[in-house]
Coordinates of C-alpha atoms in Angstrom, one line a residue:
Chain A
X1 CA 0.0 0.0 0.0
X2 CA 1.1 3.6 -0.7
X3 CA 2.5 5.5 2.2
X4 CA 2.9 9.0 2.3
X5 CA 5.0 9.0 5.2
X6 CA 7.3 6.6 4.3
X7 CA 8.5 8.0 1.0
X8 CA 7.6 11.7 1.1
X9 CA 9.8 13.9 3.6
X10 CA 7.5 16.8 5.5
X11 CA 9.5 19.7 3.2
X12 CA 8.3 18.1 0.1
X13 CA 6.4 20.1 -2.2
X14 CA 2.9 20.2 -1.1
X15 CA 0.6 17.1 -2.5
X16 CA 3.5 15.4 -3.7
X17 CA 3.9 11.3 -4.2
X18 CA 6.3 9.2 -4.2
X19 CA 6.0 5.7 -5.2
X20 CA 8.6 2.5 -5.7
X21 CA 7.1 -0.3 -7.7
X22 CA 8.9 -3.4 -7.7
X23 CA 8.8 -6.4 -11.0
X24 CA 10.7 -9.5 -11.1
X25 CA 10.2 -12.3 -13.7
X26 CA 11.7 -15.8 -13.3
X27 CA 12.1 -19.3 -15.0
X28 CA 9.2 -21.6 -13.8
X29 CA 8.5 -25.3 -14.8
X30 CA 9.2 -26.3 -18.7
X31 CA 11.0 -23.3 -19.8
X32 CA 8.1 -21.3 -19.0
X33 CA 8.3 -17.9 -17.4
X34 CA 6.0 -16.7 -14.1
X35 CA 5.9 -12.8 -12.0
X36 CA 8.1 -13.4 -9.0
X37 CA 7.7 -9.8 -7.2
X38 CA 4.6 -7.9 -8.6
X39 CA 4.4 -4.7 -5.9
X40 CA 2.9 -1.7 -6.8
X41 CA 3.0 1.7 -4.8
X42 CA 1.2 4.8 -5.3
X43 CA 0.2 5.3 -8.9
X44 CA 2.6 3.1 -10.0
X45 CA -0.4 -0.2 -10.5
X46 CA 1.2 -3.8 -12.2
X47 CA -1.4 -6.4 -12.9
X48 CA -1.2 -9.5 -14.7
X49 CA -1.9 -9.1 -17.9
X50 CA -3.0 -11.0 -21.5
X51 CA -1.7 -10.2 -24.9
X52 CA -3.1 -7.0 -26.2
X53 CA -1.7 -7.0 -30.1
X54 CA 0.8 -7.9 -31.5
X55 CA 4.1 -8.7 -29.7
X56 CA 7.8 -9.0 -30.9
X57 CA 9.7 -12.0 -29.8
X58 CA 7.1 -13.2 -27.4
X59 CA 4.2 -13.7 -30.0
X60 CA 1.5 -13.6 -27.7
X61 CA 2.8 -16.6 -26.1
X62 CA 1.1 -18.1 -23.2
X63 CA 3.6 -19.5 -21.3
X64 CA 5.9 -15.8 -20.8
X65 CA 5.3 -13.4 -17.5
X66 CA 2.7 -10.8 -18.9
X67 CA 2.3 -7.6 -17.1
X68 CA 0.6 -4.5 -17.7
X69 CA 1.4 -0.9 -16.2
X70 CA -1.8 1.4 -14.6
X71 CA -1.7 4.8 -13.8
X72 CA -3.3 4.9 -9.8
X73 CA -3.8 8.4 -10.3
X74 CA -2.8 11.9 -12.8
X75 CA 0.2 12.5 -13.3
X76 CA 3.2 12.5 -12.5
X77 CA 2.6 15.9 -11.2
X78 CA 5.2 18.2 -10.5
X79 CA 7.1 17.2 -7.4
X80 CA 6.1 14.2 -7.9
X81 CA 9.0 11.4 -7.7
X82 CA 8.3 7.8 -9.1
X83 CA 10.2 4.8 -9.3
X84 CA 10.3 1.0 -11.2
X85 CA 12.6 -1.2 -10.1
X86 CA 12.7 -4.4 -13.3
X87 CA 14.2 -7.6 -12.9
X88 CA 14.0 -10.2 -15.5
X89 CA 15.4 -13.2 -14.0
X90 CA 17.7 -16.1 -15.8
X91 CA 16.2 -17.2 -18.6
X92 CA 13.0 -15.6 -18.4
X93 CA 10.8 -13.7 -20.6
X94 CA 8.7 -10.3 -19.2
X95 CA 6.6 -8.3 -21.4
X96 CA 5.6 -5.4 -20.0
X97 CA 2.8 -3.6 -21.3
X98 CA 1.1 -0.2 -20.4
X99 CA -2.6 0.3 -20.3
X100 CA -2.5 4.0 -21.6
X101 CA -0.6 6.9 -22.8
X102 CA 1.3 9.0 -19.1
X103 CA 0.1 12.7 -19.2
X104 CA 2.7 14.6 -17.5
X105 CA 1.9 17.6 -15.6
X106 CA 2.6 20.5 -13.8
X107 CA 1.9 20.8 -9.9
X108 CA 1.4 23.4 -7.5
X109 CA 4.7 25.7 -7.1
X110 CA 6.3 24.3 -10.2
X111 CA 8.1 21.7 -8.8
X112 CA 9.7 19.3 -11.3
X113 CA 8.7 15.7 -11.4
X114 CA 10.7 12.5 -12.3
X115 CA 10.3 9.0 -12.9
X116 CA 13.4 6.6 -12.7
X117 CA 13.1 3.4 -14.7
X118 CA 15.5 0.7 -13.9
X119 CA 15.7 -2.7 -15.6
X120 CA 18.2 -5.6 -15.2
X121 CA 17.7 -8.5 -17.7
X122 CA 20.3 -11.8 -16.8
X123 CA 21.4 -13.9 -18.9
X124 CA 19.7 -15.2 -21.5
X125 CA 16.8 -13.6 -20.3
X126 CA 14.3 -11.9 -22.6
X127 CA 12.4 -8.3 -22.1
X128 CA 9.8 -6.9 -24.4
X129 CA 8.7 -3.2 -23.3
X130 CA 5.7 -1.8 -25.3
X131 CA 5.3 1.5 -23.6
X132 CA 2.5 4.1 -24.4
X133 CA 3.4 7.6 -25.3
X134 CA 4.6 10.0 -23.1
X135 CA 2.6 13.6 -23.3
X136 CA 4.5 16.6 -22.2
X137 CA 1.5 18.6 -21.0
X138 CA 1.7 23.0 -21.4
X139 CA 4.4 23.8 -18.5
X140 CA 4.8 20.5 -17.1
X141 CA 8.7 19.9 -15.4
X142 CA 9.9 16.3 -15.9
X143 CA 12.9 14.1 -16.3
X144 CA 12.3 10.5 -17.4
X145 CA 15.3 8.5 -16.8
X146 CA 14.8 5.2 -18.3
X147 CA 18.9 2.7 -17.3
X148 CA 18.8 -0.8 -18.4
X149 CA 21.3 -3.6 -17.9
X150 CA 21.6 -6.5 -20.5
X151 CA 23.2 -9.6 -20.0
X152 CA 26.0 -10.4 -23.0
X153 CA 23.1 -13.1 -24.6
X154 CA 19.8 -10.9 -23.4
X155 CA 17.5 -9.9 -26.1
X156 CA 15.3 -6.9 -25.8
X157 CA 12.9 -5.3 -27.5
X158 CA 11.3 -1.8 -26.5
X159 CA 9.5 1.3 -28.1
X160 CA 9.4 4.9 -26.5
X161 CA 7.3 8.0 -27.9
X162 CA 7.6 11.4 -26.6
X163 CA 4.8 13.9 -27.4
X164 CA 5.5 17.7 -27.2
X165 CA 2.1 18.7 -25.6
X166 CA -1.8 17.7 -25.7
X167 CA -3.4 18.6 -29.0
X168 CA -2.9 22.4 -29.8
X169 CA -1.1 23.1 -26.8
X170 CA 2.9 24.1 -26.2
X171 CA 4.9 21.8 -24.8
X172 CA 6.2 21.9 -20.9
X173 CA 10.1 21.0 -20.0
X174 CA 11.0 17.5 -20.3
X175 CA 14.1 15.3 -20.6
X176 CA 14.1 12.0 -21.0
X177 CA 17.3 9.4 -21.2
X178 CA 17.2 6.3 -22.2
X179 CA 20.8 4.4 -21.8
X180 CA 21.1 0.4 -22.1
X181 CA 24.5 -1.3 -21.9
X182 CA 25.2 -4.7 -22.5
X183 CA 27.6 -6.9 -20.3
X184 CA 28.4 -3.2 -18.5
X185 CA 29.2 -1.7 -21.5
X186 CA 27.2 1.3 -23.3
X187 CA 25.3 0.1 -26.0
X188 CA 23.0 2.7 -26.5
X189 CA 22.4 6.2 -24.5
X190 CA 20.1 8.9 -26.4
X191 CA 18.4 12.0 -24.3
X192 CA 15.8 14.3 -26.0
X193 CA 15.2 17.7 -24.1
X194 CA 12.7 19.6 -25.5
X195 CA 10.3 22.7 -23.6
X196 CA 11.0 26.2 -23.3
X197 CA 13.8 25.5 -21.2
X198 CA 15.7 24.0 -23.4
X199 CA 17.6 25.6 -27.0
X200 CA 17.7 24.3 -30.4
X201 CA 14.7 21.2 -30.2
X202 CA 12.7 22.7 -33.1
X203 CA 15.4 23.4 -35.5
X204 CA 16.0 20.9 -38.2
X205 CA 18.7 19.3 -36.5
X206 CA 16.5 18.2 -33.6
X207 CA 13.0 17.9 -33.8
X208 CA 12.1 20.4 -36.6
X209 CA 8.2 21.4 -36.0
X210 CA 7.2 17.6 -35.2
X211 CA 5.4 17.4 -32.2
X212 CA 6.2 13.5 -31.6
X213 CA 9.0 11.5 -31.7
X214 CA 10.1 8.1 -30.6
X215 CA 12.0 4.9 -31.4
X216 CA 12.3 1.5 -31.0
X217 CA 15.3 -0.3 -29.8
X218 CA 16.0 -4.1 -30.5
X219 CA 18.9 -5.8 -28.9
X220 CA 19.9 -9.5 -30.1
X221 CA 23.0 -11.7 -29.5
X222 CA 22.3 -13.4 -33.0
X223 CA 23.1 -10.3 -34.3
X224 CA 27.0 -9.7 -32.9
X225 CA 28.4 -11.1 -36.5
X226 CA 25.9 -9.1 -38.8
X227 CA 23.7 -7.0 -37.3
X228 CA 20.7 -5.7 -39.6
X229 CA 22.0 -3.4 -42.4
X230 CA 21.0 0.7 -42.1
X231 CA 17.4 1.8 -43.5
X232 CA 16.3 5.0 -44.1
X233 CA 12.9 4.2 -45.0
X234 CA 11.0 7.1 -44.7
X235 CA 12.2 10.9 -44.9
X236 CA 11.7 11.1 -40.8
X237 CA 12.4 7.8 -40.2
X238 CA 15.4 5.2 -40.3
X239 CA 16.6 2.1 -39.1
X240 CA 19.9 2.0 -37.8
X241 CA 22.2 -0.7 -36.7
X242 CA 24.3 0.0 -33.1
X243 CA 27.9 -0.2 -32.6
X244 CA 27.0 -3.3 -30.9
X245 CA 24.3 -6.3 -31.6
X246 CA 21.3 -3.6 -31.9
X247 CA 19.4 -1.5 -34.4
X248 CA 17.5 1.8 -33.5
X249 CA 14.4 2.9 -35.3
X250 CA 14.4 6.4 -34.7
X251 CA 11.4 8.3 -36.2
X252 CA 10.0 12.1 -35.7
X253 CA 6.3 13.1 -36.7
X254 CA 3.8 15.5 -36.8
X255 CA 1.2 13.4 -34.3
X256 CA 1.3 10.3 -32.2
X257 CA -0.7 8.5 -34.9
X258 CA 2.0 8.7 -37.6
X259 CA 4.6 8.4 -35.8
X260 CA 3.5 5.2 -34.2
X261 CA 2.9 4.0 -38.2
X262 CA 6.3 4.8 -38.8
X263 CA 8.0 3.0 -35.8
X264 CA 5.7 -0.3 -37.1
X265 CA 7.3 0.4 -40.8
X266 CA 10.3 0.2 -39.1
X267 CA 9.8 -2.8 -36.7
X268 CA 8.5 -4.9 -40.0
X269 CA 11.9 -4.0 -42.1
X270 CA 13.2 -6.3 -39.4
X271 CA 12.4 -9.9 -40.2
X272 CA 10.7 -12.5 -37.3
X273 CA 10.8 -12.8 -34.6
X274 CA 10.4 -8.9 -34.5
X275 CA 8.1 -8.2 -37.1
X276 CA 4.5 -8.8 -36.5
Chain B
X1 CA 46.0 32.2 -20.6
X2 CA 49.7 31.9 -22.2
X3 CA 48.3 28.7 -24.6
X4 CA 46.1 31.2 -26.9
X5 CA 47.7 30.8 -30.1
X6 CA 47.5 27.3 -29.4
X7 CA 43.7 27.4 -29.2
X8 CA 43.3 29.3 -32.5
X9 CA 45.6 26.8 -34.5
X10 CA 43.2 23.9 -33.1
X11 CA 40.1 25.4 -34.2
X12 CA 41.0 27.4 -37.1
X13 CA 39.0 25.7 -40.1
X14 CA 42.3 26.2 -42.4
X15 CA 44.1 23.3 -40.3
X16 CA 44.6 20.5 -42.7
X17 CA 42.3 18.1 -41.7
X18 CA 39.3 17.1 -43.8
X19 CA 36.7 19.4 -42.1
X20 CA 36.3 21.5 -45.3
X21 CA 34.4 18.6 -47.0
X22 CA 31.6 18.1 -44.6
X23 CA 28.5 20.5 -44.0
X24 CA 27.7 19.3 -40.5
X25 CA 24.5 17.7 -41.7
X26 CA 23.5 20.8 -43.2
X27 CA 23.4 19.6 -46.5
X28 CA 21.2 17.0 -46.1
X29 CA 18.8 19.4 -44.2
X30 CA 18.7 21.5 -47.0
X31 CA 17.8 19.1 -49.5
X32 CA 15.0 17.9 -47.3
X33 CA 13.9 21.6 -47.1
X34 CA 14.1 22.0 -43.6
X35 CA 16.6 24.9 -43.8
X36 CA 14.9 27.1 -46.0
X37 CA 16.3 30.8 -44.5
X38 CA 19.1 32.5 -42.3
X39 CA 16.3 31.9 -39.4
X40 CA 16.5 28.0 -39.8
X41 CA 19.6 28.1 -40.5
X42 CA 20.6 29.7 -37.0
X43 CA 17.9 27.3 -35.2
X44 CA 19.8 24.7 -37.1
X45 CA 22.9 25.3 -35.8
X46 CA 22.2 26.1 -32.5
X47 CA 20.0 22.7 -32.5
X48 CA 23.4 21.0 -34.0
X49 CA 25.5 22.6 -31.0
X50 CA 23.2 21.7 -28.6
X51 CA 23.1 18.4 -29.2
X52 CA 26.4 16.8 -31.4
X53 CA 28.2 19.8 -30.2
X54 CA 27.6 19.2 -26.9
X55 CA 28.6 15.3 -27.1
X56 CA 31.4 15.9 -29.1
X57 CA 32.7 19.1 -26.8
X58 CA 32.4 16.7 -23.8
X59 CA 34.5 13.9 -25.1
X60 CA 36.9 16.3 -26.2
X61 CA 37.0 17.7 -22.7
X62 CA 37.8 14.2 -21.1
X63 CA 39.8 13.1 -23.6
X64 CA 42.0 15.8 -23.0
X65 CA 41.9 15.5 -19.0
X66 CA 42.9 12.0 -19.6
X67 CA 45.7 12.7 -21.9
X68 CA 46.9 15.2 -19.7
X69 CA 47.5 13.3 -16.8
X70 CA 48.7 10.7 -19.4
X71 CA 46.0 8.2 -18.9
X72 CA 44.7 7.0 -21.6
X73 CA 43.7 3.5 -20.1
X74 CA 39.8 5.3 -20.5
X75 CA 40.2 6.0 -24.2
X76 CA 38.2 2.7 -25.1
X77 CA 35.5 3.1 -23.1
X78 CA 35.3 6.5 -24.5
X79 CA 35.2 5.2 -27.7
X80 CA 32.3 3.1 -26.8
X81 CA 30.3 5.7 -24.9
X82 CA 30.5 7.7 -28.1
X83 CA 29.3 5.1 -30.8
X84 CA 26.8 4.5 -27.9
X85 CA 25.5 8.3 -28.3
X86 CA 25.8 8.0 -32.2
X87 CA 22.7 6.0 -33.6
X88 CA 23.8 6.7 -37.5
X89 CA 26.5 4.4 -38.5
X90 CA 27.2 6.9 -41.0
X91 CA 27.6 9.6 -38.4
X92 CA 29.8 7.3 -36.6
X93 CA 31.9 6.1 -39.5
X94 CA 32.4 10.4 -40.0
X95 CA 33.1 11.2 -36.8
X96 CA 36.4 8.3 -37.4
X97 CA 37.1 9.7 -40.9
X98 CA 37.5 13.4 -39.2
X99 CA 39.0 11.9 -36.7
X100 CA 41.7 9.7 -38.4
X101 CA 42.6 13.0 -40.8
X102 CA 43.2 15.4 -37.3
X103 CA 45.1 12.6 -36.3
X104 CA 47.4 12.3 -39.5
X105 CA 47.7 16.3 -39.5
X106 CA 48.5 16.7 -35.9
X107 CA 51.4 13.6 -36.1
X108 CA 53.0 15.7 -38.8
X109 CA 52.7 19.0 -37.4
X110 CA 53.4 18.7 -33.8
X111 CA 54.8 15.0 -33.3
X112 CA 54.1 13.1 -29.9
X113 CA 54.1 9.7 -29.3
X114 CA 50.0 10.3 -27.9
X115 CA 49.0 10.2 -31.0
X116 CA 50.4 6.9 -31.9
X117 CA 48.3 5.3 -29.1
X118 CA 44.8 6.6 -30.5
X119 CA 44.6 3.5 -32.5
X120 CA 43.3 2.6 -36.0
X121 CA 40.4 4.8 -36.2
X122 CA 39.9 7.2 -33.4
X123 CA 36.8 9.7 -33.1
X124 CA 37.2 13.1 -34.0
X125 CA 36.3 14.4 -30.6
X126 CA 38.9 12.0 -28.4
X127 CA 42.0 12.9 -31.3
X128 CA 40.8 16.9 -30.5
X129 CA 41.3 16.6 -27.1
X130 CA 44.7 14.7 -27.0
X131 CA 46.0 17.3 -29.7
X132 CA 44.6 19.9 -27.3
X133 CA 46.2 18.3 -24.0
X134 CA 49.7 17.4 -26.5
X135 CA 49.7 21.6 -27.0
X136 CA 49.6 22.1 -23.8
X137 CA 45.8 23.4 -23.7
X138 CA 43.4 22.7 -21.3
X139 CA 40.4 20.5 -21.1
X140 CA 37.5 23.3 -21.7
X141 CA 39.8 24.7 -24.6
X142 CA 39.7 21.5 -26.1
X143 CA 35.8 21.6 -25.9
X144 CA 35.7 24.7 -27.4
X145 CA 38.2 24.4 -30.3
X146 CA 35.3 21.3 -31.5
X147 CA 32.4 23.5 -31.1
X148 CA 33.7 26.3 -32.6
X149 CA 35.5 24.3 -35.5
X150 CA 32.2 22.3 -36.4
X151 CA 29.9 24.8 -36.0
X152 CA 31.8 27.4 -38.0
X153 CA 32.4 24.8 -40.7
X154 CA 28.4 24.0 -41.2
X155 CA 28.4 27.8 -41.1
X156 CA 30.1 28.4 -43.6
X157 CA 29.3 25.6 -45.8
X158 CA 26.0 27.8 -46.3
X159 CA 27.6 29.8 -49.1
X160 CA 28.0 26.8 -51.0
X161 CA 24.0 25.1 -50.2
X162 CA 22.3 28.2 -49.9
X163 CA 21.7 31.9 -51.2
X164 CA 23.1 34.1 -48.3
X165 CA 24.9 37.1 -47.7
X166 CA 28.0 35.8 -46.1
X167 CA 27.7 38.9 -43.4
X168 CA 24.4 37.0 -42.2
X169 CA 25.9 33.9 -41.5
X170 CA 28.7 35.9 -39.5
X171 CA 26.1 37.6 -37.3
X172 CA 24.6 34.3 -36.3
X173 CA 28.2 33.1 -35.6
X174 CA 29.0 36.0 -33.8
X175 CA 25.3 35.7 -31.8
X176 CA 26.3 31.9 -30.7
X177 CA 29.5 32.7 -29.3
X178 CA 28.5 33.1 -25.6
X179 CA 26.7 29.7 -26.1
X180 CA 29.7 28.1 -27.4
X181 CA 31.2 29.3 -24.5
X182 CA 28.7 28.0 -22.0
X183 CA 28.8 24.8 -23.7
X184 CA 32.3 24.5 -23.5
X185 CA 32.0 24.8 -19.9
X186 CA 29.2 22.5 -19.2
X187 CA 31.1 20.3 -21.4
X188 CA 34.5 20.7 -19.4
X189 CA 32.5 20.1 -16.3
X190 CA 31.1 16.7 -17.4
X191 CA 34.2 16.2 -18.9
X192 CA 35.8 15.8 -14.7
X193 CA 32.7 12.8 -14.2
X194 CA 32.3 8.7 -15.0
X195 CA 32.2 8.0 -19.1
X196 CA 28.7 6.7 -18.8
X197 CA 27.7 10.0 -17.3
X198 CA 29.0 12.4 -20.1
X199 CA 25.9 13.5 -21.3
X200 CA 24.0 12.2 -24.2
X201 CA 21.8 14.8 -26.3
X202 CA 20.2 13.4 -29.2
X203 CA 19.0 14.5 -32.5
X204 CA 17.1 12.6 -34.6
X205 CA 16.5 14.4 -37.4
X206 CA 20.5 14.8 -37.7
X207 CA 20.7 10.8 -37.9
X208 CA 18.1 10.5 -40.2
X209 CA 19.0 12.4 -42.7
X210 CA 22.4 11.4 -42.6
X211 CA 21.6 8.2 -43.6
X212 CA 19.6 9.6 -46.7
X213 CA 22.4 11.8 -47.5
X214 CA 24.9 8.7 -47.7
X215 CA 22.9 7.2 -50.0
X216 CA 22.2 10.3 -52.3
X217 CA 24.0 10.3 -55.8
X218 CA 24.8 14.2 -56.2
X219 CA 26.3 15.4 -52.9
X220 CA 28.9 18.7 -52.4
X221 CA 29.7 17.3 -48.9
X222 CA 30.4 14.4 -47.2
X223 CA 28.1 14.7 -44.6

């Protein structure tokens, strides 16, 4: 159960939360994969879940730990401080899906908010992330800070999407890094900062005048000798293979609809298990 | 302060090494259209220096801490840590192009066995900030000499991509000095922290096109 006490010092700001949701994963009987540790807190809410489309490497499998993320309340809202603690056990395969898109928004005082994502996936241990978008409501203050930890012979597969505001609105101040590394080393570490706070996000370097953008990172062992060749397959959009056993669809667009149709182009350039 | 000269040789855009034949990715944004006018042009660049520049200016910086206390035992990882912040293998394979030719003019102009240790193909950045370190510079002047070296070089690739009066390109120069100068200290800053913390702005857009522009039969620039 959330407790205010326990995580929220008396000089927070005012109405703040602060949650710590715990997920573990493990190998059960006949390869199959079950939820060890399943603890929400606050408005952090995990639940057993079923297959809700269509899923790389998994393949709506019945027999992999399926779990989906709930928002217990709005938010995050400025001072608002939320952590996910991930551990996909030996062998195992988590999928972890969300049930809708996180609004992020200001609070009273303009405090900034932050959510802390932190995954560790052992060896030969399998974690499929299909995240929701992210919106960056008008003068929201957040930093997303997403680490994960592969195992040399891990495979991964995740998606992100940032939006820069509801519709017809500005976007608030966010920053969000996402940084995997594979047997300790850095694989992967991209931050986009975009808000008034920040310089340079709509030029055509950055973001130009999209108001979405995202990608989809795929990390398999098979790949260390030849790892998928690069893609540009749309003028926003291209596939890219990693300095190491990864590709990275990266993709900007005007909405959240065609950006998610570009990230699926990309995912089906990739051949199965990925493409679906 | 006695190491000026130094700091203009490094970042003057007339040193030998390659720079002249890439646009900075500003190419490829004009073909696209995105750069249009001396307004997108300067929200290009400063998007370009906030991002790349800042990445690049940072490894510079640590490079050159390392090579100054003649440590280069961290060079690898900062090798890695920089592919890891580079999505485009073409932007990746440039950085190591640039990199390889700074190298090649630095080991003839101002010999030290530094240079030799770099390896096969070393990143742009990390060769700037031993060269900086190996002229006795300092590790925010070797985060500066980068930004101001690839930034003026996109710059002034504009004459060739687009029509502009030369003048207007200056002034947007001269308007982004102070943030080349904050940059290079946030950059020297990071530069004194963990490898995996050096920071990591992206910029899609930049990797993107990249990729098109490698595959594009007519091209003035490299990249």
């Amino acid at each position: 159960m959330y407790d205010s006490s326990r995580h929220n010092p008396a000089h927070g700001p005012i109405g703040a939360m602060s949650a710590r949701a715990v997920l573990s994963s493990e190998l059960g009987p006949k390869g199959s994969s079950r939820i060890g540790t399943l603890r929400s807190d606050g408005s952090l809410v995990l639940r057993k879940s079923n297959p809700k489309g269509p899923e790389p490497l998994a393949r709506r499998r019945p027999d992999v730990a399926r779990v989906a993320l709930a928002a217990g309340t709005a938010g995050p809202l400025g001072g608002d401080d939320y952590a996910l603690d991930i551990l996909v056990g030996a062998g195992s395969t988590l999928v972890l899906q969300e049930v809708s898109a996180m609004l992020v928004l200001p609070g009273l005082g303009g405090a900034g908010s932050h959510m802390a994502i932190s995954v560790t996936v052992e060896a030969g241990a399998t974690f499929v992330w299909l995240a929701e978008p992210i919106i960056a409501a008008h003068r929201c203050n957040h930093r997303h800070d997403v680490r994960i930890a592969l195992a040399p012979d891990a495979r991964m597969f995740l998606r992100e999407e940032m939006l820069l505001g509801r519709h017809g609105e500005a976007a608030g101040d966010f920053a969000s890094r996402l940084r995997i590394t594979r047997g300790g080393a850095a694989l992967y570490d991209q931050q986009i900062d975009f808000g008034p706070a920040s310089d340079g996000w709509g030029g055509a370097a950055v973001l130009g005048q999209n108001r979405a953008v995202g990608s989809v990172i795929a990390v398999d062992p098979d790949w260390t000798d030849a790892v998928p060749a690069a893609l540009p397959y749309d003028e926003t959009a291209a596939l890219t293979p990693l300095a190491g056993p990864g590709v990275a669809i990266g993709a900007v667009a005007p909405d959240s609809l065609s950006l998610r149709r570009l990230l699926i182009r990309g995912v089906n350039e990739l051949a199965p298990p990925w493409a679906t | 302060m006695e190491r000026q000269a130094a700091l203009l040789l490094l970042a003057d855009g007339r040193l030998p090494a390659g720079g002249y034949a890439h646009s900075g990715g500003l190419e490829p944004a004009v073909t696209a259209g995105r750069v249009a006018d001396m307004a997108g042009l300067e929200k290009f660049l400063i998007g370009r220096a906030e991002t790349a520049g800042l990445i690049a200016s940072a490894f510079a910086a640590a490079a050159c801490a390392r090579a100054a206390a003649d440590d280069l035992s961290d060079l690898e990882t900062l090798a890695v840590e920089l592919d890891a912040r580079t999505p485009s293998p073409e932007l990746r394979k440039v950085s190591r192009d640039l990199g390889r030719q700074l190298r090649r003019a630095m080991s003839s102009i101002h010999p030290h066995p530094l240079f030799a240790a770099l390896g096969d193909a070393p990143h742009q950045p990390i060769v700037m900030g031993v060269a900086a370190a190996v002229l006795g510079l300092g590790p925010r002047d070797a985060a500066l000499a980068i930004l101001h070296e690839n930034n003026s070089g996109a710059a002034a690739s504009a004459a060739k991509l687009m029509r502009v009066d030369p003048f207007d390109v200056h002034a947007i120069l001269a308007r982004m000095t102070t943030r080349l100068d904050a940059l290079a200290g946030q950059a020297a800053v990071a530069a004194e922290g963990a490898p995996g913390d050096l920071p990591s702005p992206g910029a899609p857009l930049s990797d993107i096109a990249a990729e098109h522009h490698r595959r594009r039969d007519v091209r003035l620039f490299a990249s």
